[in-house]
Coordinates of C-alpha atoms and ligand atoms in Angstrom, one line a residue:
X1 CA -14.7 -17.0 17.9
X2 CA -12.7 -13.3 18.9
X3 CA -14.3 -10.7 16.6
X4 CA -11.2 -9.9 15.0
X5 CA -10.3 -13.5 14.2
X6 CA -14.2 -13.2 12.5
X7 CA -13.5 -10.0 10.9
X8 CA -9.9 -11.5 9.0
X9 CA -12.3 -14.5 8.1
X10 CA -15.3 -12.6 6.4
X11 CA -12.5 -10.4 5.0
X12 CA -10.8 -13.2 3.7
X13 CA -14.2 -14.8 2.0
X14 CA -14.9 -11.5 0.1
X15 CA -12.0 -11.3 -1.2
X16 CA -12.3 -14.6 -2.4
X17 CA -15.4 -14.2 -3.6
X18 CA -14.3 -11.1 -5.4
X19 CA -11.8 -12.5 -7.2
X20 CA -14.1 -15.2 -8.1
X21 CA -16.5 -12.6 -10.0
X22 CA -13.4 -11.3 -11.6
X23 CA -12.1 -14.4 -12.8
X24 CA -9.2 -14.1 -10.6
X25 CA -7.0 -16.6 -8.4
X26 CA -7.1 -15.6 -4.9
X27 CA -3.6 -16.4 -4.8
X28 CA -2.8 -13.7 -6.9
X29 CA -4.3 -10.8 -3.9
X30 CA -2.5 -9.8 -0.9
X31 CA -3.8 -8.2 1.9
X32 CA -1.8 -5.4 3.8
X33 CA -3.0 -4.3 7.5
X34 CA -3.5 -0.7 7.9
X35 CA -2.1 -0.8 11.9
X36 CA -1.8 3.1 11.8
X37 CA -3.3 4.1 15.7
X38 CA -3.4 0.7 16.7
X39 CA -1.1 0.0 19.6
X40 CA 1.1 -3.7 19.6
X41 CA -1.4 -6.0 21.9
X42 CA -3.8 -5.0 18.3
X43 CA -1.5 -5.8 15.6
X44 CA -0.1 -8.9 17.7
X45 CA -4.0 -10.2 18.1
X46 CA -3.7 -9.7 14.1
X47 CA -0.1 -11.8 13.6
X48 CA -2.0 -14.5 16.3
X49 CA -4.7 -14.6 12.9
X50 CA -1.8 -15.7 11.0
X51 CA -1.3 -12.3 9.2
X52 CA 1.9 -11.2 8.3
X53 CA 2.2 -8.2 6.1
X54 CA 1.4 -4.7 8.0
X55 CA 1.2 -0.9 6.7
X56 CA 2.3 2.3 8.6
X57 CA 1.2 5.3 7.6
X58 CA 4.1 7.4 9.7
X59 CA 8.2 7.0 9.8
X60 CA 7.8 7.9 13.6
X61 CA 4.7 5.0 14.6
X62 CA 6.9 2.4 12.1
X63 CA 9.9 2.4 13.7
X64 CA 9.0 2.3 17.1
X65 CA 6.2 -0.9 16.1
X66 CA 9.3 -2.5 14.1
X67 CA 11.2 -2.4 17.1
X68 CA 8.6 -4.8 19.6
X69 CA 7.2 -6.9 17.2
X70 CA 7.9 -10.0 15.5
X71 CA 10.6 -10.0 12.9
X72 CA 9.1 -12.3 10.5
X73 CA 6.6 -9.6 9.9
X74 CA 7.1 -7.7 7.0
X75 CA 6.4 -4.2 6.7
X76 CA 5.0 -1.7 4.3
X77 CA 5.2 2.4 4.5
X78 CA 1.5 3.5 2.8
X79 CA 1.8 7.1 3.5
X80 CA 3.3 10.4 2.7
X81 CA 7.1 9.9 2.8
X82 CA 9.1 13.2 4.1
X83 CA 12.4 13.3 1.9
X84 CA 15.0 14.0 5.4
X85 CA 12.7 10.7 7.1
X86 CA 14.1 8.2 3.6
X87 CA 16.9 7.3 5.5
X88 CA 15.2 6.1 9.0
X89 CA 13.1 3.3 7.0
X90 CA 15.3 1.8 4.2
X91 CA 16.2 -1.8 4.5
X92 CA 12.8 -1.7 7.1
X93 CA 10.3 -2.0 5.0
X94 CA 9.8 -4.4 2.2
X95 CA 7.6 -2.1 -0.5
X96 CA 6.9 1.9 -0.1
X97 CA 4.3 2.8 -1.4
X98 CA 3.3 6.4 -1.8
X99 CA 6.3 7.5 -3.8
X100 CA 4.5 10.6 -5.2
X101 CA 7.2 13.1 -7.0
X102 CA 10.8 13.0 -8.6
X103 CA 12.4 14.8 -5.7
X104 CA 11.5 11.9 -3.4
X105 CA 12.5 9.1 -6.0
X106 CA 15.6 10.4 -6.7
X107 CA 16.6 10.9 -2.6
X108 CA 15.0 6.9 -2.0
X109 CA 17.7 6.0 -4.8
X110 CA 20.4 8.4 -3.4
X111 CA 19.9 6.8 0.1
X112 CA 19.8 3.1 -1.0
X113 CA 23.0 3.7 -2.7
X114 CA 24.9 5.0 -0.1
X115 CA 23.3 1.4 2.2
X116 CA 24.0 -0.7 -0.5
X117 CA 20.5 -1.8 -1.2
X118 CA 17.2 -2.1 -3.6
X119 CA 14.6 -0.4 -2.5
X120 CA 11.4 -1.4 -3.8
X121 CA 9.0 1.1 -4.8
X122 CA 5.3 2.3 -6.2
X123 CA 4.4 5.1 -7.8
X124 CA 1.7 6.6 -6.0
X125 CA -1.1 8.3 -8.8
X126 CA -3.8 10.8 -8.2
X127 CA -5.7 9.2 -11.1
X128 CA -9.0 11.0 -9.7
X129 CA -7.2 14.7 -9.2
X130 CA -8.0 16.2 -5.7
X131 CA -5.5 19.4 -4.5
X132 CA -5.8 16.9 -1.2
X133 CA -4.2 14.1 -2.5
X134 CA -0.6 13.6 -2.9
X135 CA 0.3 11.6 -6.3
X136 CA 1.5 12.2 -10.3
X137 CA -0.4 13.3 -12.5
X138 CA -1.7 10.3 -14.9
X139 CA -1.1 12.9 -17.6
X140 CA 2.3 13.3 -16.5
X141 CA 3.5 10.0 -14.7
X142 CA 4.6 8.3 -18.8
X143 CA 7.1 11.1 -19.3
X144 CA 8.8 10.6 -15.7
X145 CA 8.4 7.0 -14.6
X146 CA 11.3 6.7 -17.5
X147 CA 12.7 9.4 -15.0
X148 CA 12.5 7.2 -12.3
X149 CA 13.9 3.8 -14.1
X150 CA 17.2 5.1 -14.5
X151 CA 17.5 5.9 -10.7
X152 CA 20.1 2.8 -9.5
X153 CA 18.8 1.4 -6.3
X154 CA 15.7 1.6 -6.5
X155 CA 13.0 -1.1 -8.2
X156 CA 9.6 0.4 -9.5
X157 CA 7.0 -2.8 -8.5
X158 CA 3.9 -1.5 -9.5
X159 CA 1.0 2.0 -9.0
X160 CA -0.7 2.5 -6.0
X161 CA -4.1 5.3 -5.6
X162 CA -6.0 6.2 -3.0
X163 CA -10.0 6.5 -4.7
X164 CA -11.8 9.3 -3.0
X165 CA -14.3 9.0 0.0
X166 CA -17.3 8.8 -0.8
X167 CA -20.9 7.0 -0.2
X168 CA -20.7 4.4 -2.7
X169 CA -17.6 1.8 -3.6
X170 CA -18.7 2.1 -7.0
X171 CA -17.8 5.6 -7.8
X172 CA -14.3 4.1 -6.8
X173 CA -14.4 1.7 -9.4
X174 CA -13.6 4.4 -12.6
X175 CA -10.6 5.3 -10.8
X176 CA -9.2 1.5 -10.0
X177 CA -9.7 0.4 -13.6
X178 CA -8.1 3.8 -14.6
X179 CA -5.1 3.0 -12.3
X180 CA -4.9 -0.7 -14.0
X181 CA -4.7 0.3 -17.6
X182 CA -2.4 2.9 -16.7
X183 CA -0.1 -0.1 -15.7
X184 CA -1.0 -2.3 -18.6
X185 CA 0.5 1.1 -20.8
X186 CA 3.7 1.4 -18.6
X187 CA 3.9 -2.3 -18.9
X188 CA 4.3 -2.2 -22.7
X189 CA 6.5 0.2 -22.7
X190 CA 9.3 -2.6 -21.4
X191 CA 10.9 -0.3 -19.2
X192 CA 14.1 -1.6 -17.7
X193 CA 14.0 -1.7 -13.8
X194 CA 10.2 -1.7 -14.2
X195 CA 7.6 -4.3 -13.3
X196 CA 4.0 -3.2 -13.6
X197 CA 3.2 -6.7 -11.1
X198 CA 1.3 -4.2 -7.8
X199 CA -1.7 -2.7 -8.0
X200 CA -2.2 -0.9 -4.6
X201 CA -5.9 0.1 -4.8
X202 CA -8.7 -0.4 -1.9
X203 CA -9.3 0.0 1.5
X204 CA -11.8 -1.0 3.7
X205 CA -14.6 0.4 2.0
X206 CA -13.9 -0.4 -1.7
X207 CA -12.1 -3.6 -1.4
X208 CA -14.4 -5.5 -3.3
X209 CA -14.5 -3.2 -6.3
X210 CA -10.4 -2.8 -6.1
X211 CA -10.4 -6.7 -6.8
X212 CA -12.7 -6.7 -9.0
X213 CA -10.9 -4.1 -11.4
X214 CA -7.3 -5.8 -11.0
X215 CA -5.7 -5.1 -7.4
X216 CA -2.8 -6.8 -5.9
X217 CA -2.7 -5.1 -2.6
X218 CA -5.3 -4.1 -0.4
X219 CA -4.8 -2.2 2.2
X220 CA -6.8 -2.7 4.9
X221 CA -7.3 -0.8 8.4
X222 CA -10.6 0.0 10.2
X223 CA -12.4 -3.5 8.5
X224 CA -10.0 -6.0 10.3
X225 CA -9.4 -4.4 13.6
X226 CA -12.8 -2.0 14.1
X227 CA -13.1 1.6 14.7
X228 CA -9.4 3.5 15.0
X229 CA -9.0 5.7 17.7
X230 CA -6.7 8.1 16.4
X231 CA -5.9 9.0 20.6
X232 CA -4.2 5.0 20.7
X233 CA -0.7 5.1 19.7
X234 CA 1.7 2.3 20.3
Ligands
PLP1 C1 -5.7 4.6 6.3 C2 -4.7 3.9 5.3 C3 -5.6 3.3 4.8 C4 -6.7 2.3 5.4 O1 -7.8 2.7 5.7 P1 -9.3 1.9 6.8 O2 -10.3 2.7 6.1 O3 -9.1 1.5 7.9 O4 -9.0 0.4 6.1 C5 -4.8 2.8 3.7 N1 -4.6 3.5 2.9 C6 -4.1 4.7 3.4 C7 -2.5 5.2 2.5 C8 -4.4 5.0 4.2 O5 -3.7 6.1 5.2

């Protein structure tokens, strides 16, 4: 078995085991393969192993890859999106994980209406409160989501967060747990245009904990591709 095939199999088994520990169905959890900085050939290798959802964090790199890779790939944008780049990706990505402000949501709404599209989004929440991270602050999310849910052309599918870097993945648990409870709280409001079905949380180093705390989308890169070489694009 090739290295990547082995790592994918191993990752899938760990996801299943974490589901089992949490009393969840493995079918509730989807893997978003984070392919940023990995070239076309590496992505084709992952594709050949059966993976179909890929996540990128830069618009330019995403667009270049969409053009050359198989059309049945489902692309997700997971990185910070600037308002002036929204128009380049609408209709090309099936989910934007990283909507971090009212003004970005408003731009996606406006551009989606102009293109006669409905764009699926997640709201990124800065649960840990780190200054280096983007995202809605948990205290403000409830009032802000009430504004976003009235915007035409977008559908809120859930929440996303990034846990702080830590030696021990247990440190991510309270962050994931808080995102889960925020989603349940929002769900109870029963807002139209809002479905809290997706929780995007967990990366290579903390995905098992994320599954235990209710993740439905795992964003995993290096665990599958191996170490990331930041010079190696497309
Ligand atoms: C790079 C990245 C990931 C994946 O990181 P790995 O450690 O390679 O699994 C997940 N989420 C976001 C937002 C990222 O930028």
